[in-house]
Short mmCIF file of C-alpha atoms and ligand atoms in Angstrom, two decimals:
data_model
loop_
_atom_site.label_atom_id
_atom_site.label_comp_id
_atom_site.label_asym_id
_atom_site.label_seq_id
_atom_site.Cartn_x
_atom_site.Cartn_y
_atom_site.Cartn_z
CA MET A 1 -4.07 -8.82 -23.78
CA SER A 2 -1.56 -6.55 -22.09
CA ASN A 3 -2.18 -5.35 -18.36
CA ALA A 4 -1.82 -1.91 -20.06
CA GLU A 5 -5.39 -2.26 -21.15
CA VAL A 6 -7.20 -2.71 -17.85
CA THR A 7 -9.79 0.13 -16.94
CA LEU A 8 -11.00 0.66 -13.61
CA GLU A 9 -14.29 -0.74 -14.19
CA THR A 10 -12.40 -4.16 -14.79
CA LEU A 11 -10.61 -4.12 -11.89
CA VAL A 12 -12.99 -3.45 -9.50
CA SER A 13 -15.26 -6.00 -11.08
CA LEU A 14 -12.61 -8.54 -10.70
CA ALA A 15 -12.16 -7.37 -7.07
CA LYS A 16 -15.57 -7.66 -5.98
CA ARG A 17 -16.33 -10.84 -8.20
CA ARG A 18 -13.53 -13.15 -6.53
CA GLY A 19 -13.69 -11.61 -3.39
CA PHE A 20 -10.59 -9.15 -3.09
CA VAL A 21 -12.24 -5.73 -2.22
CA PHE A 22 -15.69 -4.79 -1.06
CA GLN A 23 -17.42 -1.62 -0.39
CA ALA A 24 -17.68 -0.75 3.04
CA SER A 25 -21.38 -1.26 4.52
CA GLU A 26 -22.24 -2.39 0.71
CA ILE A 27 -25.68 -3.70 1.91
CA TYR A 28 -26.31 0.00 2.86
CA GLY A 29 -25.25 1.80 0.07
CA GLY A 30 -21.54 1.97 1.14
CA LEU A 31 -19.55 5.04 2.17
CA ALA A 32 -17.50 7.01 0.33
CA GLY A 33 -13.84 6.25 0.58
CA PHE A 34 -14.38 3.08 2.86
CA TRP A 35 -13.53 -0.39 1.78
CA ASP A 36 -13.12 -4.10 3.14
CA TYR A 37 -10.87 -6.28 1.59
CA GLY A 38 -12.41 -9.92 1.31
CA PRO A 39 -10.57 -13.09 1.87
CA TYR A 40 -8.13 -12.84 -1.07
CA GLY A 41 -7.57 -9.21 -0.46
CA VAL A 42 -6.73 -9.56 3.00
CA GLU A 43 -4.27 -12.64 2.19
CA LEU A 44 -2.45 -10.12 -0.55
CA VAL A 45 -2.47 -7.15 1.73
CA ASN A 46 -0.74 -9.21 4.55
CA ASN A 47 1.63 -10.85 2.21
CA ILE A 48 2.67 -7.23 0.69
CA LYS A 49 3.12 -5.89 4.48
CA GLN A 50 5.14 -8.70 5.30
CA LEU A 51 7.47 -8.60 2.20
CA TRP A 52 8.02 -4.75 3.13
CA TRP A 53 8.73 -5.58 6.65
CA ARG A 54 11.60 -8.38 5.68
CA ALA A 55 13.00 -5.76 3.27
CA MET A 56 12.88 -2.93 5.37
CA VAL A 57 13.02 -4.17 9.05
CA TYR A 58 14.68 -7.68 9.08
CA GLU A 59 17.06 -7.01 5.85
CA ASN A 60 18.50 -3.76 7.79
CA SER A 61 19.76 -4.26 10.97
CA GLU A 62 19.65 -0.76 12.13
CA VAL A 63 15.72 -0.23 11.29
CA PHE A 64 13.16 -1.21 14.03
CA GLY A 65 9.52 -1.38 13.80
CA ILE A 66 7.20 0.07 16.25
CA ASP A 67 3.28 0.02 16.45
CA GLY A 68 2.11 3.05 17.31
CA ALA A 69 -1.47 4.56 19.01
CA ILE A 70 -4.06 5.91 16.37
CA ILE A 71 -4.97 8.70 18.58
CA GLN A 72 -2.29 10.66 19.86
CA ASN A 73 -1.90 13.68 22.23
CA PRO A 74 -3.06 16.77 19.69
CA LYS A 75 0.17 18.43 20.08
CA LEU A 76 1.80 16.19 18.21
CA TRP A 77 -0.04 17.34 15.07
CA GLU A 78 0.13 20.88 16.02
CA ALA A 79 3.57 20.53 16.26
CA SER A 80 4.07 18.56 12.88
CA GLY A 81 2.02 21.35 11.17
CA HIS A 82 -1.22 19.26 10.60
CA VAL A 83 -3.48 21.00 12.22
CA ALA A 84 -2.30 24.62 10.42
CA GLY A 85 -0.87 22.71 7.24
CA PHE A 86 -2.60 19.67 6.21
CA THR A 87 -4.91 20.90 3.64
CA ASP A 88 -6.05 20.50 0.09
CA PRO A 89 -7.49 23.69 -2.17
CA LEU A 90 -11.22 23.08 -2.64
CA VAL A 91 -14.08 24.97 -4.15
CA ASP A 92 -17.77 24.79 -3.41
CA CYS A 93 -20.77 24.88 -5.63
CA LYS A 94 -22.79 27.77 -4.59
CA ASN A 95 -26.07 26.31 -6.74
CA CYS A 96 -25.92 22.52 -5.83
CA GLY A 97 -23.63 22.41 -2.94
CA ALA A 98 -20.82 19.99 -4.33
CA ARG A 99 -17.18 20.04 -3.39
CA HIS A 100 -14.22 19.49 -5.43
CA ARG A 101 -10.71 19.44 -5.21
CA ALA A 102 -9.53 22.70 -7.36
CA ASP A 103 -6.05 21.41 -8.38
CA HIS A 104 -8.20 18.24 -9.92
CA LEU A 105 -10.84 20.30 -11.47
CA ALA A 106 -7.90 22.61 -12.96
CA GLY A 107 -5.94 19.50 -14.11
CA VAL A 108 -2.57 20.40 -12.36
CA ASP A 109 -0.37 19.17 -9.44
CA SER A 110 -0.40 22.68 -7.77
CA THR A 111 -1.85 24.07 -4.10
CA ASP A 112 -1.22 27.61 -5.37
CA LEU A 113 -4.41 29.29 -4.62
CA LYS A 114 -3.79 32.25 -7.13
CA GLU A 115 -2.80 30.08 -9.94
CA LEU A 116 -5.81 27.83 -9.12
CA LYS A 117 -8.31 31.01 -8.91
CA GLU A 118 -6.79 32.25 -12.44
CA LEU A 119 -7.26 28.30 -13.95
CA LEU A 120 -10.95 27.98 -12.58
CA LYS A 121 -12.07 31.64 -13.38
CA ASP A 122 -14.37 30.29 -16.08
CA ALA A 123 -15.03 26.58 -14.70
CA ALA A 124 -18.22 25.35 -14.12
CA CYS A 125 -19.32 22.74 -11.56
CA PRO A 126 -18.81 19.05 -12.70
CA ARG A 127 -21.67 18.17 -10.88
CA CYS A 128 -24.67 20.50 -12.26
CA GLY A 129 -22.96 22.23 -14.78
CA LYS A 130 -23.19 26.04 -13.35
CA LYS A 131 -20.56 28.24 -12.92
CA THR A 132 -21.07 28.95 -9.60
CA LEU A 133 -17.79 27.94 -7.99
CA THR A 134 -16.23 29.68 -5.06
CA GLU A 135 -12.59 30.74 -4.98
CA PRO A 136 -10.63 28.18 -3.81
CA ARG A 137 -9.75 28.11 -0.23
CA PHE A 138 -7.95 25.37 1.96
CA TYR A 139 -9.59 22.83 4.04
CA ASN A 140 -8.22 20.59 6.55
CA MET A 141 -8.20 16.66 6.33
CA MET A 142 -7.71 15.61 9.73
CA MET A 143 -10.81 13.30 11.06
CA LYS A 144 -11.83 14.79 14.13
CA THR A 145 -12.66 12.84 17.67
CA TRP A 146 -13.39 13.54 21.14
CA VAL A 147 -11.67 11.39 23.87
CA GLY A 148 -13.78 10.69 26.93
CA PRO A 149 -16.98 11.59 27.89
CA VAL A 150 -17.16 15.47 27.32
CA GLU A 151 -17.40 16.68 23.65
CA ASP A 152 -15.57 20.34 23.80
CA ASP A 153 -12.74 21.65 22.79
CA SER A 154 -10.40 20.58 25.30
CA SER A 155 -11.45 16.97 24.43
CA VAL A 156 -10.73 17.24 20.86
CA ALA A 157 -8.04 14.52 19.09
CA TYR A 158 -7.63 13.57 15.67
CA LEU A 159 -7.01 10.25 13.79
CA ARG A 160 -3.72 9.93 12.81
CA PRO A 161 -3.34 11.51 9.18
CA GLU A 162 0.02 9.64 8.66
CA THR A 163 2.09 6.73 10.77
CA ALA A 164 5.09 8.93 11.08
CA GLY A 165 3.83 11.36 13.65
CA SER A 166 4.22 8.38 16.43
CA ILE A 167 7.58 7.65 14.92
CA PHE A 168 9.11 10.88 15.74
CA THR A 169 7.63 11.29 19.20
CA ASN A 170 9.49 7.59 19.85
CA TYR A 171 12.42 8.70 18.60
CA GLU A 172 14.63 8.80 21.79
CA ASN A 173 12.66 5.83 23.38
CA VAL A 174 13.60 3.81 20.23
CA ARG A 175 17.14 5.09 19.96
CA GLU A 176 17.58 4.81 23.75
CA THR A 177 16.00 1.07 24.26
CA THR A 178 17.91 -0.53 20.86
CA ARG A 179 20.95 1.50 21.80
CA SER A 180 21.30 2.75 18.77
CA LYS A 181 23.90 5.69 16.89
CA ILE A 182 22.89 7.84 14.54
CA PRO A 183 21.92 6.56 11.55
CA PHE A 184 19.08 4.51 12.35
CA GLY A 185 15.34 4.11 11.12
CA ILE A 186 12.13 3.33 12.46
CA ALA A 187 9.30 1.52 10.43
CA GLN A 188 5.87 1.42 11.08
CA ILE A 189 2.84 -0.20 9.33
CA GLY A 190 -0.71 1.24 10.05
CA LYS A 191 -4.04 2.97 9.43
CA ALA A 192 -4.33 6.48 8.69
CA PHE A 193 -7.30 8.74 8.18
CA ARG A 194 -7.84 11.54 5.74
CA ASN A 195 -11.22 13.36 5.37
CA GLU A 196 -10.30 13.52 1.37
CA ILE A 197 -12.69 15.64 -0.21
CA SER A 198 -13.11 13.69 -3.37
CA PRO A 199 -12.29 10.12 -2.76
CA ARG A 200 -11.98 7.99 -6.22
CA ASP A 201 -10.39 5.70 -8.19
CA PHE A 202 -11.56 2.94 -6.61
CA ILE A 203 -8.89 2.07 -3.51
CA PHE A 204 -6.49 4.91 -4.71
CA ARG A 205 -7.51 7.87 -2.72
CA VAL A 206 -9.58 6.64 0.32
CA ARG A 207 -10.86 8.00 3.72
CA GLU A 208 -9.27 5.16 5.72
CA LEU A 209 -5.78 4.10 4.31
CA GLU A 210 -2.82 1.73 5.90
CA GLN A 211 0.34 2.97 5.21
CA MET A 212 3.99 1.73 5.21
CA GLU A 213 6.57 4.02 6.75
CA MET A 214 10.10 4.28 7.78
CA GLN A 215 11.87 7.64 8.98
CA TYR A 216 15.47 7.44 8.76
CA PHE A 217 17.41 9.57 11.39
CA ILE A 218 20.74 10.94 9.87
CA ALA A 219 23.22 13.71 10.39
CA PRO A 220 22.79 16.54 8.42
CA ASP A 221 25.80 16.12 5.76
CA VAL A 222 24.53 12.99 4.69
CA GLN A 223 20.81 14.07 3.54
CA HIS A 224 21.86 13.65 -0.04
CA GLU A 225 23.29 10.06 -0.10
CA GLN A 226 20.73 8.53 2.41
CA TYR A 227 17.79 10.56 0.21
CA GLU A 228 19.49 8.27 -2.82
CA ARG A 229 19.59 4.90 -0.82
CA TRP A 230 16.09 5.47 0.24
CA ARG A 231 15.04 6.20 -3.16
CA SER A 232 17.12 3.07 -4.74
CA PHE A 233 15.12 1.06 -1.89
CA ALA A 234 11.88 1.95 -3.23
CA TRP A 235 12.46 1.60 -6.60
CA GLU A 236 14.32 -2.16 -6.21
CA PHE A 237 11.65 -3.28 -3.74
CA LEU A 238 8.89 -2.48 -6.40
CA LEU A 239 10.29 -4.33 -9.37
CA GLN A 240 13.13 -7.31 -7.64
CA ARG A 241 10.54 -8.04 -4.65
CA VAL A 242 6.82 -7.24 -5.62
CA GLY A 243 7.63 -7.99 -9.23
CA LEU A 244 6.16 -4.77 -10.91
CA SER A 245 6.94 -4.33 -14.76
CA LYS A 246 9.35 -1.60 -15.14
CA GLU A 247 7.71 0.31 -17.83
CA ASN A 248 4.73 1.11 -15.40
CA ILE A 249 6.79 2.85 -12.78
CA GLN A 250 8.63 6.15 -13.42
CA TRP A 251 9.79 9.05 -11.30
CA HIS A 252 8.32 12.22 -10.92
CA GLU A 253 10.14 14.69 -8.70
CA HIS A 254 7.77 17.39 -6.50
CA GLY A 255 7.90 20.78 -7.97
CA ASP A 256 8.09 23.89 -5.22
CA THR A 257 4.34 24.22 -5.14
CA GLU A 258 3.73 20.16 -5.25
CA ARG A 259 5.84 19.48 -2.30
CA ALA A 260 4.07 18.87 1.36
CA PHE A 261 4.84 21.55 4.16
CA TYR A 262 7.67 19.45 5.78
CA ALA A 263 9.80 18.38 2.92
CA ALA A 264 12.63 19.82 1.44
CA ALA A 265 13.02 17.49 -1.49
CA ALA A 266 10.31 14.77 -2.75
CA HIS A 267 10.57 12.26 -5.21
CA ASP A 268 7.57 9.99 -6.39
CA ILE A 269 7.69 6.74 -8.10
CA TYR A 270 4.65 7.06 -10.08
CA PHE A 271 2.43 4.06 -11.31
CA LYS A 272 0.70 3.26 -14.53
CA PHE A 273 -2.59 3.01 -12.80
CA PRO A 274 -5.98 2.36 -15.10
CA GLN A 275 -6.43 6.43 -14.53
CA GLY A 276 -2.72 7.25 -15.33
CA PHE A 277 0.44 7.73 -13.97
CA LYS A 278 -0.25 8.21 -10.51
CA GLU A 279 1.72 8.72 -7.14
CA LEU A 280 2.84 5.39 -5.60
CA TRP A 281 5.81 5.60 -2.98
CA GLY A 282 7.19 8.81 -1.88
CA THR A 283 10.68 9.43 -0.58
CA HIS A 284 11.11 12.84 0.97
CA ASN A 285 13.83 14.86 2.79
CA ARG A 286 12.14 16.22 5.79
CA THR A 287 15.54 17.67 7.24
CA ASP A 288 14.91 18.52 11.08
CA TYR A 289 11.51 19.92 10.32
CA ASP A 290 9.81 17.35 12.66
CA LEU A 291 12.20 16.51 15.57
CA GLY A 292 12.93 20.40 15.32
CA ASN A 293 8.94 20.87 16.00
CA HIS A 294 8.51 18.38 18.66
CA MET A 295 11.49 19.91 20.90
CA GLN A 296 9.89 23.25 20.51
CA MET A 297 6.45 22.16 21.55
CA SER A 298 7.05 19.64 23.73
CA GLY A 299 10.18 21.31 25.79
CA LYS A 300 12.29 17.92 25.39
CA ASP A 301 15.74 17.99 24.06
CA LEU A 302 15.95 15.56 21.08
CA THR A 303 19.19 16.57 20.02
CA TYR A 304 22.15 13.91 19.33
CA PHE A 305 25.92 14.36 20.41
CA ASP A 306 27.99 12.42 17.84
CA ASP A 307 31.02 11.35 19.64
CA GLN A 308 33.19 10.95 16.91
CA THR A 309 32.59 14.15 15.14
CA ARG A 310 32.16 15.79 19.04
CA THR A 311 29.01 17.88 17.31
CA ARG A 312 25.62 18.28 18.28
CA PHE A 313 22.72 18.24 16.05
CA THR A 314 18.97 17.79 15.36
CA PRO A 315 18.86 14.71 13.53
CA ASN A 316 17.62 15.08 10.13
CA VAL A 317 15.22 12.94 8.72
CA ILE A 318 14.79 10.66 5.22
CA GLU A 319 11.45 9.35 4.92
CA SER A 320 9.61 6.53 2.80
CA SER A 321 6.30 6.37 2.23
CA VAL A 322 4.09 4.06 0.56
CA GLY A 323 0.13 3.21 0.74
CA VAL A 324 -0.89 -0.30 1.24
CA GLY A 325 -4.19 -0.66 -0.83
CA ARG A 326 -2.84 1.86 -3.57
CA LEU A 327 0.35 -0.98 -3.63
CA MET A 328 -2.19 -3.58 -3.61
CA MET A 329 -4.15 -1.79 -6.73
CA ALA A 330 -0.86 -1.43 -8.65
CA VAL A 331 -0.28 -5.03 -8.22
CA LEU A 332 -3.62 -5.83 -9.43
CA THR A 333 -3.22 -3.64 -12.13
CA ASP A 334 0.30 -4.81 -13.27
CA ALA A 335 -0.69 -8.41 -12.74
CA TYR A 336 -3.89 -8.62 -14.74
CA HIS A 337 -3.42 -10.21 -17.73
CA GLU A 338 -6.17 -11.58 -20.43
CA GLU A 339 -5.32 -14.42 -23.33
CA GLU A 340 -6.79 -16.74 -25.14
CA VAL A 341 -6.68 -19.85 -24.95
CA ASP A 342 -8.66 -22.87 -27.06
CA GLY A 343 -10.35 -19.97 -28.45
CA GLU A 344 -11.83 -18.84 -24.98
CA LYS A 345 -10.91 -15.92 -23.01
CA ARG A 346 -8.67 -16.82 -19.95
CA VAL A 347 -8.26 -13.90 -16.95
CA VAL A 348 -4.89 -14.56 -15.25
CA LEU A 349 -3.43 -12.87 -12.45
CA LYS A 350 0.39 -13.26 -12.79
CA ILE A 351 0.89 -12.08 -9.54
CA SER A 352 4.47 -12.66 -7.69
CA PRO A 353 4.13 -16.29 -5.88
CA VAL A 354 5.65 -14.71 -2.81
CA ILE A 355 2.32 -12.04 -2.64
CA ALA A 356 0.15 -14.38 -4.05
CA PRO A 357 -3.29 -14.54 -1.88
CA VAL A 358 -3.22 -18.29 -2.66
CA LYS A 359 0.18 -20.40 -3.29
CA ILE A 360 -0.94 -23.97 -4.23
CA ALA A 361 -4.74 -24.86 -5.16
CA VAL A 362 -5.27 -28.92 -4.52
CA LEU A 363 -8.07 -30.01 -6.75
CA PRO A 364 -9.26 -33.71 -6.71
CA LEU A 365 -10.33 -34.80 -10.12
CA SER A 366 -13.44 -36.45 -8.46
CA LYS A 367 -15.15 -36.40 -5.08
CA LYS A 368 -15.16 -40.04 -4.78
CA PRO A 369 -14.35 -40.61 -1.04
CA GLU A 370 -11.07 -42.56 -1.97
CA LEU A 371 -9.84 -39.83 -3.90
CA SER A 372 -11.11 -37.04 -1.08
CA GLU A 373 -9.21 -38.98 1.57
CA LEU A 374 -5.78 -38.82 -0.62
CA SER A 375 -6.52 -34.82 -1.41
CA ARG A 376 -7.63 -33.86 2.13
CA LYS A 377 -3.85 -35.62 3.26
CA VAL A 378 -2.06 -34.28 0.62
CA TYR A 379 -3.60 -30.74 1.31
CA ASN A 380 -3.38 -30.93 5.31
CA ASP A 381 0.73 -32.38 4.65
CA LEU A 382 1.00 -29.28 2.39
CA VAL A 383 -0.70 -26.24 4.76
CA ARG A 384 1.79 -27.82 7.71
CA SER A 385 5.10 -28.29 5.86
CA THR A 386 4.89 -25.16 3.78
CA GLY A 387 2.71 -22.93 6.35
CA HIS A 388 1.54 -21.15 3.16
CA ASN A 389 -2.24 -20.20 2.59
CA ILE A 390 -3.55 -23.34 0.14
CA GLU A 391 -7.41 -23.66 -1.02
CA TYR A 392 -8.65 -26.69 -1.08
CA ASP A 393 -11.42 -27.35 -4.04
CA GLU A 394 -13.53 -29.99 -5.20
CA THR A 395 -16.53 -28.40 -6.84
CA GLN A 396 -17.14 -27.75 -10.54
CA SER A 397 -15.13 -29.15 -13.35
CA ILE A 398 -11.08 -29.14 -13.32
CA GLY A 399 -11.40 -26.47 -16.24
CA LYS A 400 -13.78 -24.20 -14.31
CA ARG A 401 -11.45 -24.58 -11.14
CA TYR A 402 -8.38 -23.66 -13.16
CA ARG A 403 -9.99 -20.61 -14.41
CA ARG A 404 -10.74 -19.25 -10.94
CA GLN A 405 -7.22 -20.23 -9.78
CA ASP A 406 -5.91 -18.03 -12.51
CA GLU A 407 -8.00 -15.40 -11.66
CA ILE A 408 -6.96 -15.19 -8.43
CA GLY A 409 -3.56 -15.64 -9.32
CA THR A 410 -2.71 -18.79 -7.74
CA PRO A 411 0.50 -19.96 -9.02
CA TYR A 412 0.28 -23.83 -8.75
CA CYS A 413 -2.79 -26.03 -8.85
CA VAL A 414 -2.09 -30.07 -7.93
CA THR A 415 -4.69 -32.12 -9.41
CA ILE A 416 -5.25 -35.33 -7.61
CA ASP A 417 -6.59 -38.28 -10.10
CA PHE A 418 -7.54 -42.06 -9.48
CA ASP A 419 -3.71 -42.94 -10.84
CA SER A 420 -2.66 -40.95 -8.04
CA LEU A 421 -3.92 -43.68 -5.83
CA THR A 422 -1.77 -46.49 -7.15
CA ASP A 423 1.49 -44.76 -8.43
CA GLY A 424 1.48 -41.86 -5.70
CA MET A 425 1.75 -39.22 -8.15
CA VAL A 426 0.23 -35.65 -8.72
CA THR A 427 0.12 -33.10 -11.25
CA ILE A 428 1.39 -29.73 -11.05
CA ARG A 429 0.06 -27.13 -13.36
CA GLU A 430 1.89 -23.75 -13.52
CA ARG A 431 -0.25 -20.87 -13.59
CA ASP A 432 1.67 -18.93 -16.45
CA SER A 433 2.89 -21.42 -18.50
CA MET A 434 0.09 -23.69 -17.78
CA GLN A 435 2.60 -26.64 -18.27
CA GLN A 436 1.82 -29.56 -16.53
CA ARG A 437 3.93 -32.22 -14.74
CA ARG A 438 3.80 -35.05 -12.69
CA VAL A 439 5.35 -35.58 -9.44
CA LYS A 440 5.67 -37.95 -6.37
CA ILE A 441 3.67 -36.41 -3.56
CA ASP A 442 6.38 -36.65 -1.34
CA GLU A 443 8.51 -34.49 -3.58
CA LEU A 444 5.21 -31.76 -3.86
CA ALA A 445 6.87 -28.86 -1.61
CA ALA A 446 10.43 -29.72 -3.31
CA ASN A 447 8.69 -28.88 -6.79
CA VAL A 448 7.12 -25.44 -6.19
CA SER A 449 9.17 -22.36 -6.10
CA ILE A 450 7.31 -19.62 -4.08
N1 GAP B 1 4.28 10.65 5.72
C1 GAP B 1 4.32 11.09 4.61
C2 GAP B 1 2.91 11.17 4.06
O1 GAP B 1 2.01 10.47 4.33
P1 GAP B 1 1.85 11.39 1.58
O2 GAP B 1 2.62 11.41 0.41
O3 GAP B 1 0.75 12.05 1.62
O4 GAP B 1 3.05 11.27 2.74
C3 GAP B 1 2.21 8.50 1.29
O5 GAP B 1 1.39 9.97 1.43
C4 GAP B 1 1.38 7.45 0.97
O6 GAP B 1 0.31 6.97 1.23
C5 GAP B 1 1.23 7.81 -0.76
O7 GAP B 1 2.27 7.59 -1.82
C6 GAP B 1 0.28 7.06 -1.05
O8 GAP B 1 0.90 5.76 -1.58
C7 GAP B 1 -0.51 6.92 0.36
N2 GAP B 1 -1.77 7.79 0.16
C8 GAP B 1 -1.81 9.19 0.79
N3 GAP B 1 -2.89 9.11 0.60
C9 GAP B 1 -3.77 8.58 0.49
C10 GAP B 1 -5.01 7.97 -0.08
N4 GAP B 1 -6.00 9.35 0.66
N5 GAP B 1 -5.65 7.04 -0.50
C11 GAP B 1 -4.73 5.75 -0.45
N6 GAP B 1 -3.73 6.30 -0.04
C12 GAP B 1 -2.91 7.13 0.14
#
């Protein structure tokens, strides 16, 4: 079976059964829009983040990382436009009280209230079936909190709705401390919070998310070429580094009513999730919107003087932004395969080895002490020499252990048998081909490509 047939239920069930993703506070019935990552989920997510950081920060000498606070001065979000404009259109049901995203209900990618009102004039509430929906209106998605002991208007603050905010406010700090000239970029990986009206589709739309974002500060006359450069970066990263299949991604250009309030142009890469082609990664041309607004709100001069062209301008920004969880869901969807082997179903996650949660599983054929001793040594040496996450498993039959490793996407299993005690050789089994070959223990690390 190809990955095209994966259902949401299959994915959720595999993620739970194998320890990738659990419902947050599951024993209390969970909380909509919040998820916990289990032992393999955290490995996969960390590997994805490392891969992005390497490609984005280390491989672009003019891109620097930061890690900003989740709570910032609320003026930041006034200047960014989030207090006034970070909204989704919603309708309330006057009968049962349910709230729905108006654009989802209308089945369109639009935030035009007039258009939505027209489309929904005869719509019924999906929960109670009554035609008692209010007209669409905007609802702010920022999560509020209070800083300090007094809970009044003066202490209101927000959990950041995107990581970009502290990148803009640190623009000058980073430029100065790195002695950079424009163009240069600032990258950040971190949590963001959105009070989504209808969190849904597993980890696709959540209320606590993690983003990998990069803002690239440029002169206004290179907007087009830099926009194209960062669009290509996203595309190549997904295909060549993450290893997604080409037929599962496509471009989607935002129309006028779909673009975020700050963007002059926006192209998303859509991925074929189990629920259809949906947004995975956005590249936006934010023009001088952000630094311009922060200058106005803070009174600080953030303009840049270019000594070559002898001109002063407000830096423009090209933004690259992708959700970590959403990318993880794309990886799981893309990697999921079912095959028939010897009359039995084999579920295998064909995850690119570089992001696979476990790189190698060491599997002694028996629990006999002499085999355990050698196997433990092989395992310890491998962990130390490769620095990878390696698993040791001596429970159950070898067939069941292979199946388990296949389901979590482990690219290599190393089996140790009684011959290994005398000939110093072990068997490597490759996940995708299931081919086995015997290699010397000393040459194990050189025989796997991760
Ligand atoms: N700074 C720009 C920004 O935040 P966005 O299109 O709202 O733009 C960027 O979000 C990316 O973050 C999306 O392409 C998606 O991958 C991820 N994302 C956004 N909202 C999300 C949510 N509620 N749940 C999971 N991921 C989300």
